Each structure stands twice: as structure tokens, then as C-alpha cells.
């Protein structure tokens, strides 16, 4: 219904224009007379301006210096991730030196704080999970994606395959598969659509962190993971 309304609006407008914004994965319908444009990642100057507006000049200088020296400086090209890093710095006046501490804070911001600030309401059974339960689910998902496909890019079919493999562990109905996959991509910021039917974690290190979080909760590390040297970064 919404798509039809947009198509009707696009076909009837003559002397006026409209702008419709959406995340890449949320809208794939074709609309005549509409130009589709994708927003580019932040440039270094835009990162500096963003930090200055958020933190003020003095704190922004300290933040940018710490960001430059950190192993996750390349994540700042995405506005949402940069905002998360600003929030982390704003609370403690520093970016934690240990990457896993930053990743844990970012995951928690993405799963809990960000939605609370926006009063976002979800629809699937997965959306009713508390933040720690969602993190367990995403850690299991990251592990399955990494173990099965050994890559950082995943198709919708691969995401659905992994959901079907783990949904029973969390009491999630099989029928929720597509809805949960859509929610993960469009609502948490942990995933993003990098191209047509190609999804990635917003940073490879987040995929590694979540996978490692799942591994450390296992009773023991399966022998074949060690013998075949599967996931060396995550095991480390």
C-alpha cells in the first residue's frame, strides 16, 4: 500500500519534488520518475565536523586523536557508528584501549540504548528479547555464519539458513525467519546491506567479537576447529 502511494505521488507531481529516505535494505521496489541515490560514507572532514558538533571543539580534538590511534578508526566513516563512539567518549572522556570493551559497548548501544532513546517498538518474537538475550542470539548467528561460510559477506539465503539452524535454541518460531533477519539488518545497525542481496556486519571486528563471545560460552572448543585452524582470530 505504501509503495503504491509513493508511485502515485511520483506519477502525479509536476512542479514539485519530494525526497524519500530509507536504509538500503528496507526499500527495493522500483518507482518510475524517481532517481535513487545512495549516501556515501563520511570523509575525514565530515568526521571532524561531526565530532566537533557533538562534543565541542576541545573534546572533539581529544576524541579524534584517540580515534586515530585506535584499531577501529575505520568504523567512523559510518555516521551511526561514529555517533556510538561519540557517546562512549562523552560518558568517560576516553575511548577504551581494549577493542573488545569498545565492541561490547557498541553492541549494547545498538541493542538497547539506541532503541530506548528512540522509543522504537519491534514486531517479531526476537524483538521481545532483553538486550543480553539478543546479544546471545547474535553471537550464535555470527558463529554459524563464520563457521559455515568463512566469509564476511552473506546473502539472505545464508542468513535464513543460519536462523533455521539456531531458532530452536531461543524458542523462536521458524515462521519468523524472514522478519527476524529483516529486523537485524534494518533496526540494530550491526548489519547493513552492502549491495544487492549482500549483507555484512558493520565492521569485521564486530563479527569476530560476537563469534568469540559464543565460543567462550561453549563447554569446550571442538577439536576440528583447532585442527583445521578455523576462525583463528576469533579463537585467539
PDB file of C-alpha atoms in Angstrom:
ATOM      1  CA  UNK A   1       0.000   0.000   0.000  1.00  0.00           C
ATOM      2  CA  UNK A   2       2.769   2.437   0.910  1.00  0.00           C
ATOM      3  CA  UNK A   3       4.685   1.668  -2.292  1.00  0.00           C
ATOM      4  CA  UNK A   4       1.551   2.293  -4.366  1.00  0.00           C
ATOM      5  CA  UNK A   5       1.049   5.646  -2.652  1.00  0.00           C
ATOM      6  CA  UNK A   6       4.654   6.610  -3.429  1.00  0.00           C
ATOM      7  CA  UNK A   7       4.229   5.555  -7.067  1.00  0.00           C
ATOM      8  CA  UNK A   8       1.016   7.573  -7.330  1.00  0.00           C
ATOM      9  CA  UNK A   9       2.727  10.626  -5.829  1.00  0.00           C
ATOM     10  CA  UNK A  10       5.716  10.293  -8.191  1.00  0.00           C
ATOM     11  CA  UNK A  11       3.477   9.988 -11.254  1.00  0.00           C
ATOM     12  CA  UNK A  12       1.279  12.978 -10.379  1.00  0.00           C
ATOM     13  CA  UNK A  13       3.817  15.568  -9.260  1.00  0.00           C
ATOM     14  CA  UNK A  14       4.723  18.115 -11.943  1.00  0.00           C
ATOM     15  CA  UNK A  15       6.011  21.323 -10.336  1.00  0.00           C
ATOM     16  CA  UNK A  16       7.084  19.844  -7.006  1.00  0.00           C
ATOM     17  CA  UNK A  17       9.625  17.281  -5.816  1.00  0.00           C
ATOM     18  CA  UNK A  18       9.894  15.001  -2.815  1.00  0.00           C
ATOM     19  CA  UNK A  19      12.713  13.197  -1.021  1.00  0.00           C
ATOM     20  CA  UNK A  20      12.204   9.738   0.482  1.00  0.00           C
ATOM     21  CA  UNK A  21      14.957   8.372   2.729  1.00  0.00           C
ATOM     22  CA  UNK A  22      15.404   4.774   3.838  1.00  0.00           C
ATOM     23  CA  UNK A  23      18.055   2.246   4.748  1.00  0.00           C
ATOM     24  CA  UNK A  24      19.266   0.257   1.741  1.00  0.00           C
ATOM     25  CA  UNK A  25      17.698  -2.992   2.889  1.00  0.00           C
ATOM     26  CA  UNK A  26      14.255  -1.613   3.656  1.00  0.00           C
ATOM     27  CA  UNK A  27      13.083  -0.491   0.215  1.00  0.00           C
ATOM     28  CA  UNK A  28      13.766  -2.353  -3.010  1.00  0.00           C
ATOM     29  CA  UNK A  29      10.690  -1.511  -5.117  1.00  0.00           C
ATOM     30  CA  UNK A  30      11.084   0.262  -8.454  1.00  0.00           C
ATOM     31  CA  UNK A  31       9.342   3.641  -8.779  1.00  0.00           C
ATOM     32  CA  UNK A  32       9.117   5.398 -12.147  1.00  0.00           C
ATOM     33  CA  UNK A  33      10.348   9.005 -12.401  1.00  0.00           C
ATOM     34  CA  UNK A  34      12.379   8.610  -9.209  1.00  0.00           C
ATOM     35  CA  UNK A  35      16.167   8.807  -9.039  1.00  0.00           C
ATOM     36  CA  UNK A  36      17.782   6.501  -6.463  1.00  0.00           C
ATOM     37  CA  UNK A  37      20.873   7.886  -4.764  1.00  0.00           C
ATOM     38  CA  UNK A  38      22.997   6.190  -2.110  1.00  0.00           C
ATOM     39  CA  UNK A  39      24.696   8.293   0.565  1.00  0.00           C
ATOM     40  CA  UNK A  40      28.455   7.932   0.603  1.00  0.00           C
ATOM     41  CA  UNK A  41      30.474   7.193   3.787  1.00  0.00           C
ATOM     42  CA  UNK A  42      31.833  10.153   5.755  1.00  0.00           C
ATOM     43  CA  UNK A  43      35.017  11.846   4.581  1.00  0.00           C
ATOM     44  CA  UNK A  44      37.679  12.772   7.128  1.00  0.00           C
ATOM     45  CA  UNK A  45      36.494  16.388   7.130  1.00  0.00           C
ATOM     46  CA  UNK A  46      32.912  15.264   7.783  1.00  0.00           C
ATOM     47  CA  UNK A  47      34.086  13.046  10.654  1.00  0.00           C
ATOM     48  CA  UNK A  48      35.873  16.025  12.194  1.00  0.00           C
ATOM     49  CA  UNK A  49      32.849  18.298  11.773  1.00  0.00           C
ATOM     50  CA  UNK A  50      30.506  15.663  13.233  1.00  0.00           C
ATOM     51  CA  UNK A  51      32.726  15.203  16.288  1.00  0.00           C
ATOM     52  CA  UNK A  52      33.050  18.963  16.757  1.00  0.00           C
ATOM     53  CA  UNK A  53      29.268  19.448  16.645  1.00  0.00           C
ATOM     54  CA  UNK A  54      28.647  16.550  19.028  1.00  0.00           C
ATOM     55  CA  UNK A  55      31.446  17.007  21.559  1.00  0.00           C
ATOM     56  CA  UNK A  56      32.601  20.611  21.222  1.00  0.00           C
ATOM     57  CA  UNK A  57      35.969  21.699  19.882  1.00  0.00           C
ATOM     58  CA  UNK A  58      38.191  20.752  22.849  1.00  0.00           C
ATOM     59  CA  UNK A  59      36.714  17.297  23.450  1.00  0.00           C
ATOM     60  CA  UNK A  60      36.491  16.677  19.709  1.00  0.00           C
ATOM     61  CA  UNK A  61      40.244  17.158  19.341  1.00  0.00           C
ATOM     62  CA  UNK A  62      40.926  14.631  22.109  1.00  0.00           C
ATOM     63  CA  UNK A  63      38.361  12.242  20.675  1.00  0.00           C
ATOM     64  CA  UNK A  64      39.779  12.399  17.142  1.00  0.00           C
ATOM     65  CA  UNK A  65      43.321  11.839  18.411  1.00  0.00           C
ATOM     66  CA  UNK A  66      42.255   8.751  20.368  1.00  0.00           C
ATOM     67  CA  UNK A  67      40.169   7.553  17.440  1.00  0.00           C
ATOM     68  CA  UNK A  68      43.128   7.847  15.066  1.00  0.00           C
ATOM     69  CA  UNK A  69      45.287   5.744  17.378  1.00  0.00           C
ATOM     70  CA  UNK A  70      42.636   3.063  17.881  1.00  0.00           C
ATOM     71  CA  UNK A  71      42.337  -0.162  15.841  1.00  0.00           C
ATOM     72  CA  UNK A  72      38.742   0.664  14.874  1.00  0.00           C
ATOM     73  CA  UNK A  73      39.235   4.157  13.429  1.00  0.00           C
ATOM     74  CA  UNK A  74      37.940   2.977  10.048  1.00  0.00           C
ATOM     75  CA  UNK A  75      34.473   2.360  11.513  1.00  0.00           C
ATOM     76  CA  UNK A  76      33.954   6.125  11.851  1.00  0.00           C
ATOM     77  CA  UNK A  77      33.084   6.514   8.168  1.00  0.00           C
ATOM     78  CA  UNK A  78      29.557   5.330   9.068  1.00  0.00           C
ATOM     79  CA  UNK A  79      27.538   8.050  10.820  1.00  0.00           C
ATOM     80  CA  UNK A  80      25.755   5.658  13.188  1.00  0.00           C
ATOM     81  CA  UNK A  81      28.995   4.029  14.360  1.00  0.00           C
ATOM     82  CA  UNK A  82      30.657   7.418  14.744  1.00  0.00           C
ATOM     83  CA  UNK A  83      27.715   8.536  16.866  1.00  0.00           C
ATOM     84  CA  UNK A  84      28.160   5.454  19.066  1.00  0.00           C
ATOM     85  CA  UNK A  85      31.854   6.193  19.526  1.00  0.00           C
ATOM     86  CA  UNK A  86      30.999   9.788  20.431  1.00  0.00           C
ATOM     87  CA  UNK A  87      28.518   8.552  23.036  1.00  0.00           C
ATOM     88  CA  UNK A  88      31.137   6.213  24.529  1.00  0.00           C
ATOM     89  CA  UNK A  89      33.691   9.051  24.672  1.00  0.00           C
ATOM     90  CA  UNK A  90      31.139  11.507  26.036  1.00  0.00           C
ATOM     91  CA  UNK A  91      30.409   9.250  29.002  1.00  0.00           C
ATOM     92  CA  UNK A  92      34.004   8.544  30.062  1.00  0.00           C
ATOM     93  CA  UNK A  93      36.083  11.128  28.140  1.00  0.00           C
ATOM     94  CA  UNK A  94      38.067   8.337  26.532  1.00  0.00           C
ATOM     95  CA  UNK A  95      37.820   5.532  24.032  1.00  0.00           C
ATOM     96  CA  UNK A  96      38.664   2.269  25.834  1.00  0.00           C
ATOM     97  CA  UNK A  97      42.066   0.885  24.887  1.00  0.00           C
ATOM     98  CA  UNK A  98      40.867  -2.704  24.579  1.00  0.00           C
ATOM     99  CA  UNK A  99      38.918  -3.266  21.361  1.00  0.00           C
ATOM    100  CA  UNK A 100      36.650  -5.871  22.964  1.00  0.00           C
ATOM    101  CA  UNK A 101      35.492  -3.276  25.502  1.00  0.00           C
ATOM    102  CA  UNK A 102      34.543  -0.905  22.693  1.00  0.00           C
ATOM    103  CA  UNK A 103      32.788  -3.635  20.727  1.00  0.00           C
ATOM    104  CA  UNK A 104      30.820  -4.707  23.798  1.00  0.00           C
ATOM    105  CA  UNK A 105      29.756  -1.112  24.436  1.00  0.00           C
ATOM    106  CA  UNK A 106      28.810  -0.612  20.779  1.00  0.00           C
ATOM    107  CA  UNK A 107      26.779  -3.827  20.713  1.00  0.00           C
ATOM    108  CA  UNK A 108      24.936  -2.775  23.872  1.00  0.00           C
ATOM    109  CA  UNK A 109      24.259   0.693  22.467  1.00  0.00           C
ATOM    110  CA  UNK A 110      22.943  -0.816  19.256  1.00  0.00           C
ATOM    111  CA  UNK A 111      20.728  -3.319  21.037  1.00  0.00           C
ATOM    112  CA  UNK A 112      19.412  -1.319  23.959  1.00  0.00           C
ATOM    113  CA  UNK A 113      20.293   2.335  24.455  1.00  0.00           C
ATOM    114  CA  UNK A 114      19.647   3.429  20.885  1.00  0.00           C
ATOM    115  CA  UNK A 115      16.157   1.923  20.780  1.00  0.00           C
ATOM    116  CA  UNK A 116      15.257   3.281  24.210  1.00  0.00           C
ATOM    117  CA  UNK A 117      16.179   6.784  23.149  1.00  0.00           C
ATOM    118  CA  UNK A 118      14.009   6.490  20.062  1.00  0.00           C
ATOM    119  CA  UNK A 119      11.201   4.538  21.785  1.00  0.00           C
ATOM    120  CA  UNK A 120      11.299   2.017  18.958  1.00  0.00           C
ATOM    121  CA  UNK A 121       8.788  -0.836  19.051  1.00  0.00           C
ATOM    122  CA  UNK A 122       9.516  -4.079  17.178  1.00  0.00           C
ATOM    123  CA  UNK A 123       7.197  -6.791  15.879  1.00  0.00           C
ATOM    124  CA  UNK A 124       8.764 -10.286  15.966  1.00  0.00           C
ATOM    125  CA  UNK A 125       9.326 -12.665  18.890  1.00  0.00           C
ATOM    126  CA  UNK A 126      13.021 -11.756  18.704  1.00  0.00           C
ATOM    127  CA  UNK A 127      12.136  -8.137  19.430  1.00  0.00           C
ATOM    128  CA  UNK A 128      10.761  -9.158  22.837  1.00  0.00           C
ATOM    129  CA  UNK A 129      14.184 -10.375  23.978  1.00  0.00           C
ATOM    130  CA  UNK A 130      16.131  -8.342  26.514  1.00  0.00           C
ATOM    131  CA  UNK A 131      19.415  -6.905  25.247  1.00  0.00           C
ATOM    132  CA  UNK A 132      21.549  -9.682  26.738  1.00  0.00           C
ATOM    133  CA  UNK A 133      19.374 -12.349  25.118  1.00  0.00           C
ATOM    134  CA  UNK A 134      19.576 -10.566  21.772  1.00  0.00           C
ATOM    135  CA  UNK A 135      23.348 -10.470  22.146  1.00  0.00           C
ATOM    136  CA  UNK A 136      23.389 -14.245  22.757  1.00  0.00           C
ATOM    137  CA  UNK A 137      21.289 -14.769  19.637  1.00  0.00           C
ATOM    138  CA  UNK A 138      23.514 -12.549  17.500  1.00  0.00           C
ATOM    139  CA  UNK A 139      26.643 -14.253  18.871  1.00  0.00           C
ATOM    140  CA  UNK A 140      25.195 -17.620  17.873  1.00  0.00           C
ATOM    141  CA  UNK A 141      24.266 -16.222  14.461  1.00  0.00           C
ATOM    142  CA  UNK A 142      27.755 -14.757  13.946  1.00  0.00           C
ATOM    143  CA  UNK A 143      29.330 -18.079  14.900  1.00  0.00           C
ATOM    144  CA  UNK A 144      27.156 -20.043  12.476  1.00  0.00           C
ATOM    145  CA  UNK A 145      27.756 -17.586   9.631  1.00  0.00           C
ATOM    146  CA  UNK A 146      31.514 -17.651  10.180  1.00  0.00           C
ATOM    147  CA  UNK A 147      31.771 -21.412  10.720  1.00  0.00           C
ATOM    148  CA  UNK A 148      29.586 -22.394   7.785  1.00  0.00           C
ATOM    149  CA  UNK A 149      30.615 -19.841   5.161  1.00  0.00           C
ATOM    150  CA  UNK A 150      34.009 -18.475   6.324  1.00  0.00           C
ATOM    151  CA  UNK A 151      33.332 -15.054   4.861  1.00  0.00           C
ATOM    152  CA  UNK A 152      32.282 -11.560   5.908  1.00  0.00           C
ATOM    153  CA  UNK A 153      29.560 -11.195   3.265  1.00  0.00           C
ATOM    154  CA  UNK A 154      26.290 -13.102   3.467  1.00  0.00           C
ATOM    155  CA  UNK A 155      23.265 -13.480   1.228  1.00  0.00           C
ATOM    156  CA  UNK A 156      19.699 -13.548   2.504  1.00  0.00           C
ATOM    157  CA  UNK A 157      19.628 -17.324   1.939  1.00  0.00           C
ATOM    158  CA  UNK A 158      22.697 -17.782   4.128  1.00  0.00           C
ATOM    159  CA  UNK A 159      21.210 -15.663   6.895  1.00  0.00           C
ATOM    160  CA  UNK A 160      17.993 -17.678   6.718  1.00  0.00           C
ATOM    161  CA  UNK A 161      19.972 -20.951   6.760  1.00  0.00           C
ATOM    162  CA  UNK A 162      21.704 -19.923   9.980  1.00  0.00           C
ATOM    163  CA  UNK A 163      18.457 -18.718  11.537  1.00  0.00           C
ATOM    164  CA  UNK A 164      16.856 -22.087  10.831  1.00  0.00           C
ATOM    165  CA  UNK A 165      19.829 -23.826  12.462  1.00  0.00           C
ATOM    166  CA  UNK A 166      19.592 -21.891  15.741  1.00  0.00           C
ATOM    167  CA  UNK A 167      15.986 -20.713  16.147  1.00  0.00           C
ATOM    168  CA  UNK A 168      15.084 -23.625  18.454  1.00  0.00           C
ATOM    169  CA  UNK A 169      17.858 -22.607  20.864  1.00  0.00           C
ATOM    170  CA  UNK A 170      15.965 -19.376  21.519  1.00  0.00           C
ATOM    171  CA  UNK A 171      12.368 -20.543  21.260  1.00  0.00           C
ATOM    172  CA  UNK A 172      11.846 -18.568  18.055  1.00  0.00           C
ATOM    173  CA  UNK A 173       9.316 -19.829  15.502  1.00  0.00           C
ATOM    174  CA  UNK A 174      10.638 -20.909  12.128  1.00  0.00           C
ATOM    175  CA  UNK A 175       7.982 -18.715  10.521  1.00  0.00           C
ATOM    176  CA  UNK A 176       9.722 -15.616  11.969  1.00  0.00           C
ATOM    177  CA  UNK A 177      12.892 -16.242   9.950  1.00  0.00           C
ATOM    178  CA  UNK A 178      12.475 -13.534   7.322  1.00  0.00           C
ATOM    179  CA  UNK A 179      11.106 -10.984   9.792  1.00  0.00           C
ATOM    180  CA  UNK A 180      13.981 -11.502  12.251  1.00  0.00           C
ATOM    181  CA  UNK A 181      16.608 -11.271   9.509  1.00  0.00           C
ATOM    182  CA  UNK A 182      14.970  -8.030   8.303  1.00  0.00           C
ATOM    183  CA  UNK A 183      14.939  -6.634  11.843  1.00  0.00           C
ATOM    184  CA  UNK A 184      18.607  -7.397  12.398  1.00  0.00           C
ATOM    185  CA  UNK A 185      19.558  -5.576   9.214  1.00  0.00           C
ATOM    186  CA  UNK A 186      17.219  -2.612   9.440  1.00  0.00           C
ATOM    187  CA  UNK A 187      16.985  -1.927  13.150  1.00  0.00           C
ATOM    188  CA  UNK A 188      20.175  -2.720  15.058  1.00  0.00           C
ATOM    189  CA  UNK A 189      22.883  -1.220  12.877  1.00  0.00           C
ATOM    190  CA  UNK A 190      25.021  -4.326  13.426  1.00  0.00           C
ATOM    191  CA  UNK A 191      24.260  -5.460   9.901  1.00  0.00           C
ATOM    192  CA  UNK A 192      23.996  -3.437   6.738  1.00  0.00           C
ATOM    193  CA  UNK A 193      23.219  -4.202   3.122  1.00  0.00           C
ATOM    194  CA  UNK A 194      26.415  -3.621   1.159  1.00  0.00           C
ATOM    195  CA  UNK A 195      24.949  -4.462  -2.255  1.00  0.00           C
ATOM    196  CA  UNK A 196      22.058  -6.321  -3.848  1.00  0.00           C
ATOM    197  CA  UNK A 197      21.404  -9.354  -1.614  1.00  0.00           C
ATOM    198  CA  UNK A 198      24.764  -8.964   0.159  1.00  0.00           C
ATOM    199  CA  UNK A 199      24.928  -8.261   3.875  1.00  0.00           C
ATOM    200  CA  UNK A 200      27.834  -7.630   6.232  1.00  0.00           C
ATOM    201  CA  UNK A 201      28.431  -6.813   9.845  1.00  0.00           C
ATOM    202  CA  UNK A 202      29.007  -3.078  10.160  1.00  0.00           C
ATOM    203  CA  UNK A 203      32.638  -3.936  10.925  1.00  0.00           C
ATOM    204  CA  UNK A 204      34.511  -7.222  10.603  1.00  0.00           C
ATOM    205  CA  UNK A 205      35.713  -6.879  14.185  1.00  0.00           C
ATOM    206  CA  UNK A 206      32.108  -6.930  15.436  1.00  0.00           C
ATOM    207  CA  UNK A 207      31.592 -10.236  13.636  1.00  0.00           C
ATOM    208  CA  UNK A 208      34.776 -11.582  15.228  1.00  0.00           C
ATOM    209  CA  UNK A 209      33.799 -10.244  18.658  1.00  0.00           C
ATOM    210  CA  UNK A 210      30.321 -11.810  18.605  1.00  0.00           C
ATOM    211  CA  UNK A 211      31.707 -15.105  17.295  1.00  0.00           C
ATOM    212  CA  UNK A 212      34.311 -15.143  20.063  1.00  0.00           C
ATOM    213  CA  UNK A 213      31.594 -14.360  22.627  1.00  0.00           C
ATOM    214  CA  UNK A 214      29.784 -17.513  21.506  1.00  0.00           C
ATOM    215  CA  UNK A 215      32.952 -19.630  21.581  1.00  0.00           C
ATOM    216  CA  UNK A 216      33.860 -18.675  25.170  1.00  0.00           C
ATOM    217  CA  UNK A 217      30.406 -19.799  26.315  1.00  0.00           C
ATOM    218  CA  UNK A 218      30.895 -23.275  24.837  1.00  0.00           C
ATOM    219  CA  UNK A 219      31.705 -26.124  27.301  1.00  0.00           C
ATOM    220  CA  UNK A 220      34.798 -26.875  25.218  1.00  0.00           C
ATOM    221  CA  UNK A 221      36.261 -25.922  21.855  1.00  0.00           C
ATOM    222  CA  UNK A 222      35.509 -28.609  19.223  1.00  0.00           C
ATOM    223  CA  UNK A 223      38.669 -30.421  18.124  1.00  0.00           C
ATOM    224  CA  UNK A 224      38.099 -29.823  14.433  1.00  0.00           C
ATOM    225  CA  UNK A 225      38.095 -26.058  14.998  1.00  0.00           C
ATOM    226  CA  UNK A 226      41.643 -26.272  16.328  1.00  0.00           C
ATOM    227  CA  UNK A 227      42.951 -28.939  13.967  1.00  0.00           C
ATOM    228  CA  UNK A 228      41.571 -27.205  10.847  1.00  0.00           C
ATOM    229  CA  UNK A 229      42.572 -23.754  12.172  1.00  0.00           C
ATOM    230  CA  UNK A 230      39.043 -22.485  11.607  1.00  0.00           C
ATOM    231  CA  UNK A 231      38.446 -18.909  12.838  1.00  0.00           C
ATOM    232  CA  UNK A 232      41.969 -18.203  14.159  1.00  0.00           C
ATOM    233  CA  UNK A 233      41.186 -14.573  15.023  1.00  0.00           C
ATOM    234  CA  UNK A 234      38.072 -15.488  16.958  1.00  0.00           C
ATOM    235  CA  UNK A 235      39.820 -18.348  18.782  1.00  0.00           C
ATOM    236  CA  UNK A 236      42.659 -16.031  19.740  1.00  0.00           C
TER     237      UNK A 236
END
